[in-house]
Amino acid sequence: MDNNNELHIIPHNHKTCVDDRNQLNGHRSLVIWFTGLSGSGKSTLANMLEQHLHDKGIRTFILDGDNVRKGLNKDLDFSDEGRKENIRRIGEVAKLMTEAGLVVIAAFVSPFEEERQKLRSLLGDDVFVEVFVDTPLEVCESRDTKGLYKKARKGEIAHFTGISSPFEPPLHPDVHILTTEETPEKSLERILDTMWPKLACNKG
Amino acid sequence: MDNNNELHIIPHNHKTCVDDRNQLNGHRSLVIWFTGLSGSGKSTLANMLEQHLHDKGIRTFILDGDNVRKGLNKDLDFSDEGRKENIRRIGEVAKLMTEAGLVVIAAFVSPFEEERQKLRSLLGDDVFVEVFVDTPLEVCESRDTKGLYKKARKGEIAHFTGISSPFEPPLHPDVHILTTEETPEKSLERILDTMWPKLACNKG
């Protein structure tokens, strides 16, 4: 708005902001961040959650490896440094999307506690909801839907979380899901219970 | 959805997609891309446009130097390479945001024709609307709202578009605005006339 005088127009002091967008949408912005091993069930839960929220008229978007690694982050490798920069950029995109009024659902292995802590401090406690999809490695590996564990065991994939790179379990996740002990429907219910109060527009 | 069988849930074949989001919002996604010299009036027009659209219930978001250079792209410099990577990432974020159902309003000097052509081919002709905010250099420099031209003339800022780095005028902008020849209100009207048919949900 810095050129108003020069353009001889009536100053528009009001810029559209996140509160205006939340008001229009009828809900606040959030980031629901799914972390867990490859094959743990993050994408399944993320898609169930999105479908449920969308059906209720909530504005959602899923960020995952499919849409991020092929576009924005296609220049990054899977080294520790590449993965940290991957998560940093995703955090910044998620932040922009929350400013745009969306409920962002992110599904990434995101194995490092430090990176997840950075996300929480970037996005804020009110916005960031960490969901730990906790499935034992042997279960993930036995599924091996994408054949990645097999390749990792053969050494064909370097830095593979759980095999050749560590997964640091979240210390204080907002929701801790033991996928071998409850149904996805029950997990979804617990995620919704946790996020619902944060979604309400009149929360203050 | 690749772990459905393993999780013993009913398969959800439907993933929420851009068409679902457009249906919920009542409009299609677009990117309105403002290009022009520093001080040309891009931000003023971008803010007027957003306010107008928001008041009509259209889901909008502004991407500009303020929110991109301080976060996602804070690792980039202002060299030609840094500026190209800046625009590439912004294009990818804009693409994700259009998939999320938004009308993205981008205001960047974006001086290189090749980069703008890449944006058009990334986003598609139906989505990308290029608005050339065409203000003579001497007018921008005489305004010099941020004092940047003065610094650039003194050599304190390298690669400053118009002074020490070229601005390549768009060859085929969707809207060409000569700010010294029409009011911002008239410019806004012409932008709206161009984008309106592209916004309609029933366009096919």
Coordinates of C-alpha atoms in Angstrom, one line a residue:
Chain A
M1 CA 0.0 0.0 0.0
D2 CA 3.1 2.2 -0.1
N3 CA 2.2 3.8 -3.4
N4 CA -1.2 5.1 -2.6
N5 CA -0.3 8.8 -2.6
E6 CA 1.5 8.5 -5.9
L7 CA -1.4 6.7 -7.5
H8 CA -3.9 9.3 -6.3
I9 CA -6.3 6.8 -4.9
I10 CA -8.2 6.7 -1.7
P11 CA -6.0 4.9 0.8
H12 CA -7.0 1.3 1.6
N13 CA -5.8 0.9 5.1
H14 CA -7.3 -2.5 5.5
K15 CA -5.4 -5.5 4.0
T16 CA -7.2 -8.8 3.9
C17 CA -5.7 -10.9 6.8
V18 CA -5.9 -14.4 8.2
D19 CA -8.8 -13.4 10.5
D20 CA -10.8 -12.2 7.5
R21 CA -10.2 -15.5 5.8
N22 CA -11.1 -17.5 8.8
Q23 CA -14.3 -15.5 9.2
L24 CA -15.2 -16.2 5.6
N25 CA -14.5 -19.9 6.0
G26 CA -16.1 -20.3 9.4
H27 CA -13.1 -22.0 10.9
R28 CA -9.5 -21.2 12.0
S29 CA -6.4 -22.4 10.2
L30 CA -4.4 -25.4 11.5
V31 CA -1.6 -27.7 10.5
I32 CA -2.2 -31.4 11.3
W33 CA 1.3 -32.9 11.0
F34 CA 1.5 -36.7 10.6
T35 CA 4.9 -38.2 11.4
G36 CA 5.9 -41.8 11.3
L37 CA 7.8 -44.5 9.4
S38 CA 7.2 -45.2 5.7
G39 CA 4.3 -47.5 5.5
S40 CA 3.0 -46.6 9.0
G41 CA -0.4 -45.4 7.7
K42 CA 0.1 -41.6 7.5
S43 CA -1.3 -41.1 4.0
T44 CA -4.4 -43.3 4.8
L45 CA -5.2 -41.3 7.9
A46 CA -4.4 -38.0 6.2
N47 CA -6.8 -38.8 3.3
M48 CA -9.6 -40.0 5.7
L49 CA -9.2 -36.8 7.7
E50 CA -9.3 -34.6 4.7
Q51 CA -12.4 -36.3 3.3
H52 CA -14.1 -36.0 6.6
L53 CA -13.3 -32.3 7.0
H54 CA -14.1 -31.4 3.4
D55 CA -17.5 -33.0 3.7
K56 CA -18.1 -30.6 6.6
G57 CA -17.2 -27.6 4.5
I58 CA -13.8 -27.1 6.0
R59 CA -11.1 -25.8 3.6
T60 CA -8.3 -28.4 3.5
F61 CA -5.1 -29.3 1.7
I62 CA -2.7 -32.2 1.9
L63 CA 1.0 -31.7 1.6
D64 CA 2.9 -34.9 1.1
G65 CA 5.9 -36.4 -0.7
D66 CA 3.8 -36.7 -3.9
N67 CA 3.1 -33.1 -4.4
V68 CA 6.2 -31.6 -2.7
R69 CA 9.1 -33.7 -3.8
K70 CA 8.1 -33.5 -7.5
G71 CA 7.8 -29.8 -7.5
L72 CA 9.0 -27.3 -4.9
N73 CA 11.6 -29.6 -3.5
K74 CA 12.7 -31.5 -6.6
D75 CA 16.2 -30.0 -6.2
L76 CA 16.7 -31.7 -2.8
D77 CA 18.3 -35.1 -2.1
F78 CA 17.6 -37.5 0.8
S79 CA 20.7 -36.7 2.9
D80 CA 20.1 -35.4 6.4
E81 CA 20.7 -31.9 5.1
G82 CA 18.4 -32.4 2.2
R83 CA 15.7 -33.8 4.4
K84 CA 16.0 -30.9 6.9
E85 CA 15.7 -28.3 4.1
N86 CA 12.7 -30.3 2.8
I87 CA 10.9 -30.1 6.1
R88 CA 11.9 -26.4 6.5
R89 CA 10.4 -25.4 3.2
I90 CA 7.3 -27.5 3.9
G91 CA 6.9 -25.7 7.2
E92 CA 7.1 -22.3 5.4
V93 CA 4.6 -23.4 2.8
A94 CA 2.3 -24.7 5.5
K95 CA 2.6 -21.3 7.3
L96 CA 1.6 -19.4 4.1
M97 CA -1.3 -21.8 3.7
T98 CA -2.5 -21.2 7.2
E99 CA -2.3 -17.5 6.6
A100 CA -4.5 -18.2 3.5
G101 CA -7.1 -19.7 5.9
L102 CA -6.5 -23.4 5.2
V103 CA -6.4 -26.5 7.4
V104 CA -3.1 -28.1 6.1
I105 CA -2.7 -31.8 6.5
A106 CA 0.9 -32.8 6.2
A107 CA 2.1 -36.4 5.9
F108 CA 5.9 -36.8 6.0
V109 CA 8.2 -39.3 7.7
S110 CA 9.9 -36.2 9.3
P111 CA 12.1 -38.4 11.5
F112 CA 14.0 -35.7 13.5
E113 CA 12.7 -34.2 16.7
E114 CA 14.6 -31.0 16.2
E115 CA 12.9 -30.3 12.8
R116 CA 9.5 -31.0 14.3
Q117 CA 10.2 -28.7 17.2
K118 CA 11.2 -26.0 14.7
L119 CA 7.8 -26.5 12.9
R120 CA 6.0 -26.1 16.2
S121 CA 7.8 -22.9 17.0
L122 CA 7.4 -21.6 13.5
L123 CA 3.6 -22.3 13.3
G124 CA 2.7 -21.9 17.0
D125 CA 1.1 -24.2 19.6
D126 CA -2.4 -23.1 18.6
V127 CA -1.8 -24.1 15.0
F128 CA 0.5 -27.1 15.0
V129 CA -1.0 -30.4 15.9
E130 CA 1.5 -33.3 15.9
V131 CA 0.1 -36.7 15.2
F132 CA 2.5 -39.6 15.7
V133 CA 1.5 -42.6 13.6
D134 CA 3.3 -45.3 15.6
T135 CA 3.5 -48.5 13.8
P136 CA 6.3 -51.0 14.6
L137 CA 9.1 -51.2 12.0
E138 CA 8.5 -54.9 11.4
V139 CA 4.9 -54.2 10.5
C140 CA 5.8 -51.4 8.1
E141 CA 8.5 -53.6 6.6
S142 CA 6.2 -56.6 6.2
R143 CA 3.7 -54.3 4.3
D144 CA 6.4 -52.7 2.2
T145 CA 3.7 -51.4 -0.2
K146 CA 6.1 -49.5 -2.3
G147 CA 8.9 -52.0 -2.1
L148 CA 11.2 -49.4 -0.5
Y149 CA 12.2 -51.5 2.6
K150 CA 13.4 -54.3 0.3
K151 CA 15.5 -51.9 -1.6
A152 CA 16.8 -50.3 1.6
R153 CA 17.8 -53.6 3.0
K154 CA 19.7 -54.3 -0.2
G155 CA 21.5 -51.0 0.2
E156 CA 19.9 -49.6 -2.9
I157 CA 18.4 -46.7 -1.0
A158 CA 20.7 -44.7 1.3
H159 CA 19.5 -42.8 4.4
F160 CA 16.2 -44.9 4.7
T161 CA 14.4 -44.2 7.9
G162 CA 14.2 -47.2 10.2
I163 CA 16.9 -49.1 8.3
S164 CA 19.9 -46.8 7.6
S165 CA 18.7 -43.6 9.2
P166 CA 17.1 -43.0 12.6
F167 CA 13.5 -42.2 13.5
E168 CA 13.3 -40.1 16.6
P169 CA 9.9 -40.7 18.2
P170 CA 8.1 -37.5 19.1
L171 CA 8.5 -36.6 22.8
H172 CA 5.1 -34.9 23.3
P173 CA 2.8 -35.6 20.3
D174 CA -0.7 -34.1 20.4
V175 CA -2.1 -37.4 19.3
H176 CA -0.3 -40.7 19.6
I177 CA -1.7 -43.4 17.4
L178 CA -0.8 -47.1 17.9
T179 CA -2.1 -48.4 14.6
T180 CA -1.8 -52.0 15.7
E181 CA -4.1 -51.3 18.7
E182 CA -7.0 -49.3 17.3
T183 CA -8.9 -49.0 14.1
P184 CA -8.3 -46.1 11.7
E185 CA -11.8 -44.9 12.4
K186 CA -11.0 -44.7 16.1
S187 CA -7.7 -42.9 15.4
L188 CA -9.6 -40.4 13.2
E189 CA -12.0 -39.8 16.0
R190 CA -9.2 -39.0 18.4
I191 CA -7.6 -36.6 16.0
L192 CA -10.9 -34.8 15.5
D193 CA -11.4 -34.6 19.2
T194 CA -8.0 -32.9 19.6
M195 CA -8.3 -30.5 16.7
W196 CA -11.9 -29.5 17.0
P197 CA -11.5 -26.9 19.8
K198 CA -8.6 -25.3 17.9
L199 CA -10.8 -25.0 14.8
A200 CA -13.6 -23.0 16.3
C201 CA -13.6 -19.4 15.1
N202 CA -14.8 -18.0 18.4
K203 CA -12.0 -19.4 20.4
G204 CA -10.8 -15.9 21.4
Chain B
M1 CA -4.3 -44.8 0.1
D2 CA -1.8 -47.5 -0.5
N3 CA -2.1 -49.1 2.9
N4 CA -5.8 -49.6 3.0
N5 CA -5.7 -53.4 2.9
E6 CA -3.1 -53.6 5.6
L7 CA -5.2 -51.4 7.8
H8 CA -8.3 -53.4 7.3
I9 CA -10.5 -50.5 6.4
I10 CA -13.0 -49.9 3.6
P11 CA -11.1 -48.5 0.7
H12 CA -11.6 -44.8 0.2
N13 CA -11.1 -44.5 -3.6
H14 CA -12.0 -40.9 -3.6
K15 CA -9.3 -38.4 -2.7
T16 CA -10.4 -34.7 -2.3
C17 CA -9.2 -32.9 -5.4
V18 CA -9.1 -29.4 -6.8
D19 CA -12.5 -29.8 -8.4
D20 CA -14.1 -30.7 -5.0
R21 CA -12.4 -27.6 -3.5
N22 CA -13.6 -25.4 -6.4
Q23 CA -17.1 -26.7 -5.9
L24 CA -17.0 -25.9 -2.2
N25 CA -15.7 -22.4 -2.8
G26 CA -18.0 -21.7 -5.8
H27 CA -15.1 -20.6 -8.0
R28 CA -12.1 -22.0 -9.8
S29 CA -8.5 -21.4 -8.9
L30 CA -6.3 -18.8 -10.6
V31 CA -2.9 -17.1 -10.3
I32 CA -3.0 -13.4 -11.0
W33 CA 0.6 -12.5 -11.5
F34 CA 1.7 -8.9 -11.3
T35 CA 5.0 -8.1 -12.9
G36 CA 6.7 -4.7 -13.1
L37 CA 9.4 -2.4 -11.7
S38 CA 9.9 -1.7 -8.0
G39 CA 7.5 1.1 -7.3
S40 CA 5.3 0.5 -10.3
G41 CA 2.2 0.0 -8.2
K42 CA 2.0 -3.8 -8.1
S43 CA 1.2 -4.1 -4.4
T44 CA -1.4 -1.4 -4.5
L45 CA -3.3 -3.1 -7.3
A46 CA -2.8 -6.5 -5.7
N47 CA -4.3 -5.3 -2.4
M48 CA -7.2 -3.6 -4.2
L49 CA -7.9 -6.8 -6.1
E50 CA -7.7 -9.0 -3.1
Q51 CA -10.0 -6.8 -1.1
H52 CA -12.5 -6.7 -3.9
L53 CA -12.5 -10.5 -4.4
H54 CA -12.6 -11.3 -0.7
D55 CA -15.7 -9.0 -0.3
K56 CA -17.3 -11.2 -2.9
G57 CA -16.5 -14.4 -0.9
I58 CA -13.7 -15.5 -3.2
R59 CA -10.8 -17.4 -1.4
T60 CA -7.7 -15.3 -2.1
F61 CA -4.1 -15.1 -1.0
I62 CA -1.3 -12.6 -1.8
L63 CA 2.2 -13.9 -2.3
D64 CA 4.8 -11.1 -2.3
G65 CA 8.3 -10.2 -1.2
D66 CA 7.2 -9.5 2.3
N67 CA 5.9 -13.0 3.0
V68 CA 8.2 -15.1 0.7
R69 CA 11.6 -13.5 1.1
K70 CA 11.4 -13.6 4.9
G71 CA 10.4 -17.2 5.1
L72 CA 10.5 -19.8 2.4
N73 CA 13.2 -18.0 0.3
K74 CA 15.2 -16.4 3.0
D75 CA 18.2 -18.5 1.9
L76 CA 18.3 -16.9 -1.6
D77 CA 20.3 -13.9 -2.7
F78 CA 19.4 -11.3 -5.4
S79 CA 21.8 -12.6 -8.0
D80 CA 20.2 -13.7 -11.3
E81 CA 20.4 -17.3 -10.1
G82 CA 18.9 -16.5 -6.7
R83 CA 16.1 -14.5 -8.4
K84 CA 15.3 -17.4 -10.8
E85 CA 15.1 -19.9 -7.9
N86 CA 13.0 -17.4 -6.0
I87 CA 10.5 -17.2 -8.9
R88 CA 10.6 -21.0 -9.4
R89 CA 9.7 -21.7 -5.8
I90 CA 7.0 -19.1 -5.8
G91 CA 5.5 -20.7 -8.9
E92 CA 5.5 -24.1 -7.2
V93 CA 3.8 -22.7 -4.1
A94 CA 1.3 -20.9 -6.3
K95 CA 0.6 -24.2 -8.0
L96 CA 0.0 -26.0 -4.7
M97 CA -2.3 -23.1 -3.6
T98 CA -4.3 -23.4 -6.8
E99 CA -4.7 -27.1 -6.1
A100 CA -5.9 -26.0 -2.7
G101 CA -8.7 -24.0 -4.4
L102 CA -7.3 -20.5 -4.0
V103 CA -7.0 -17.4 -6.2
V104 CA -3.4 -16.6 -5.7
I105 CA -2.4 -13.0 -6.3
A106 CA 1.4 -12.7 -6.8
A107 CA 3.3 -9.4 -6.9
F108 CA 6.9 -9.7 -7.9
V109 CA 9.2 -7.7 -10.1
S110 CA 9.9 -11.0 -12.0
P111 CA 11.9 -9.2 -14.7
F112 CA 12.8 -12.2 -16.9
E113 CA 10.6 -13.3 -19.7
E114 CA 11.9 -16.9 -19.6
E115 CA 10.9 -17.3 -15.9
R116 CA 7.4 -15.9 -16.6
Q117 CA 7.0 -18.3 -19.5
K118 CA 8.0 -21.1 -17.2
L119 CA 5.3 -20.0 -14.8
R120 CA 2.7 -20.0 -17.6
S121 CA 3.7 -23.5 -18.7
L122 CA 3.8 -24.8 -15.1
L123 CA 0.4 -23.3 -14.1
G124 CA -1.4 -23.6 -17.5
D125 CA -3.0 -20.9 -19.7
D126 CA -6.4 -21.4 -18.0
V127 CA -4.9 -20.6 -14.6
F128 CA -2.1 -18.1 -15.2
V129 CA -3.1 -14.4 -15.7
E130 CA -0.1 -12.2 -16.4
V131 CA -0.7 -8.5 -15.5
F132 CA 2.1 -6.1 -16.6
V133 CA 2.1 -3.0 -14.4
D134 CA 3.8 -0.7 -16.8
T135 CA 5.1 2.4 -15.2
P136 CA 8.1 4.4 -16.6
L137 CA 11.3 3.9 -14.8
E138 CA 11.6 7.7 -14.1
V139 CA 8.2 7.7 -12.5
C140 CA 9.1 4.7 -10.2
E141 CA 12.4 6.3 -9.4
S142 CA 10.9 9.7 -8.6
R143 CA 8.5 8.0 -6.1
D144 CA 11.2 5.8 -4.6
T145 CA 8.9 5.0 -1.7
K146 CA 11.4 2.6 -0.1
G147 CA 14.5 4.6 -1.0
L148 CA 15.8 1.6 -3.0
Y149 CA 16.5 3.5 -6.3
K150 CA 18.7 6.0 -4.4
K151 CA 20.7 3.2 -2.9
A152 CA 20.9 1.4 -6.3
R153 CA 22.2 4.5 -8.0
K154 CA 24.8 4.8 -5.3
G155 CA 25.8 1.2 -6.0
E156 CA 24.7 0.1 -2.5
I157 CA 22.3 -2.5 -4.0
A158 CA 23.6 -4.8 -6.7
H159 CA 21.4 -6.3 -9.4
F160 CA 18.6 -3.7 -9.0
T161 CA 16.1 -4.0 -11.8
G162 CA 15.9 -1.0 -14.0
I163 CA 19.3 0.3 -12.8
S164 CA 21.9 -2.5 -12.8
S165 CA 19.8 -5.4 -14.0
P166 CA 17.4 -5.6 -17.0
F167 CA 13.6 -5.7 -16.9
E168 CA 12.3 -7.6 -19.9
P169 CA 8.8 -6.4 -20.7
P170 CA 6.2 -9.2 -21.1
L171 CA 5.6 -10.0 -24.8
H172 CA 2.0 -11.1 -24.4
P173 CA 0.6 -10.0 -21.0
D174 CA -3.1 -10.9 -20.4
V175 CA -3.6 -7.3 -19.0
H176 CA -1.3 -4.4 -19.8
I177 CA -1.7 -1.5 -17.4
L178 CA -0.2 1.9 -18.2
T179 CA -0.5 3.4 -14.8
T180 CA 0.2 6.9 -16.0
E181 CA -2.8 6.7 -18.4
E182 CA -5.6 5.3 -16.3
T183 CA -6.8 5.2 -12.7
P184 CA -6.2 2.2 -10.4
E185 CA -10.0 1.7 -10.3
K186 CA -10.0 1.4 -14.1
S187 CA -7.1 -1.0 -14.1
L188 CA -8.9 -3.1 -11.4
E189 CA -11.9 -3.2 -13.7
R190 CA -9.9 -4.5 -16.6
I191 CA -8.2 -7.1 -14.5
L192 CA -11.6 -8.3 -13.3
D193 CA -13.0 -8.4 -16.8
T194 CA -10.1 -10.6 -17.9
M195 CA -10.2 -13.0 -14.9
W196 CA -14.0 -13.3 -14.4
P197 CA -14.7 -15.9 -17.2
K198 CA -11.8 -18.0 -15.9
L199 CA -13.2 -18.0 -12.3
A200 CA -16.6 -19.4 -13.2
C201 CA -17.1 -22.9 -11.9
N202 CA -19.2 -24.0 -14.8
K203 CA -16.7 -23.2 -17.5
G204 CA -16.5 -26.8 -18.5

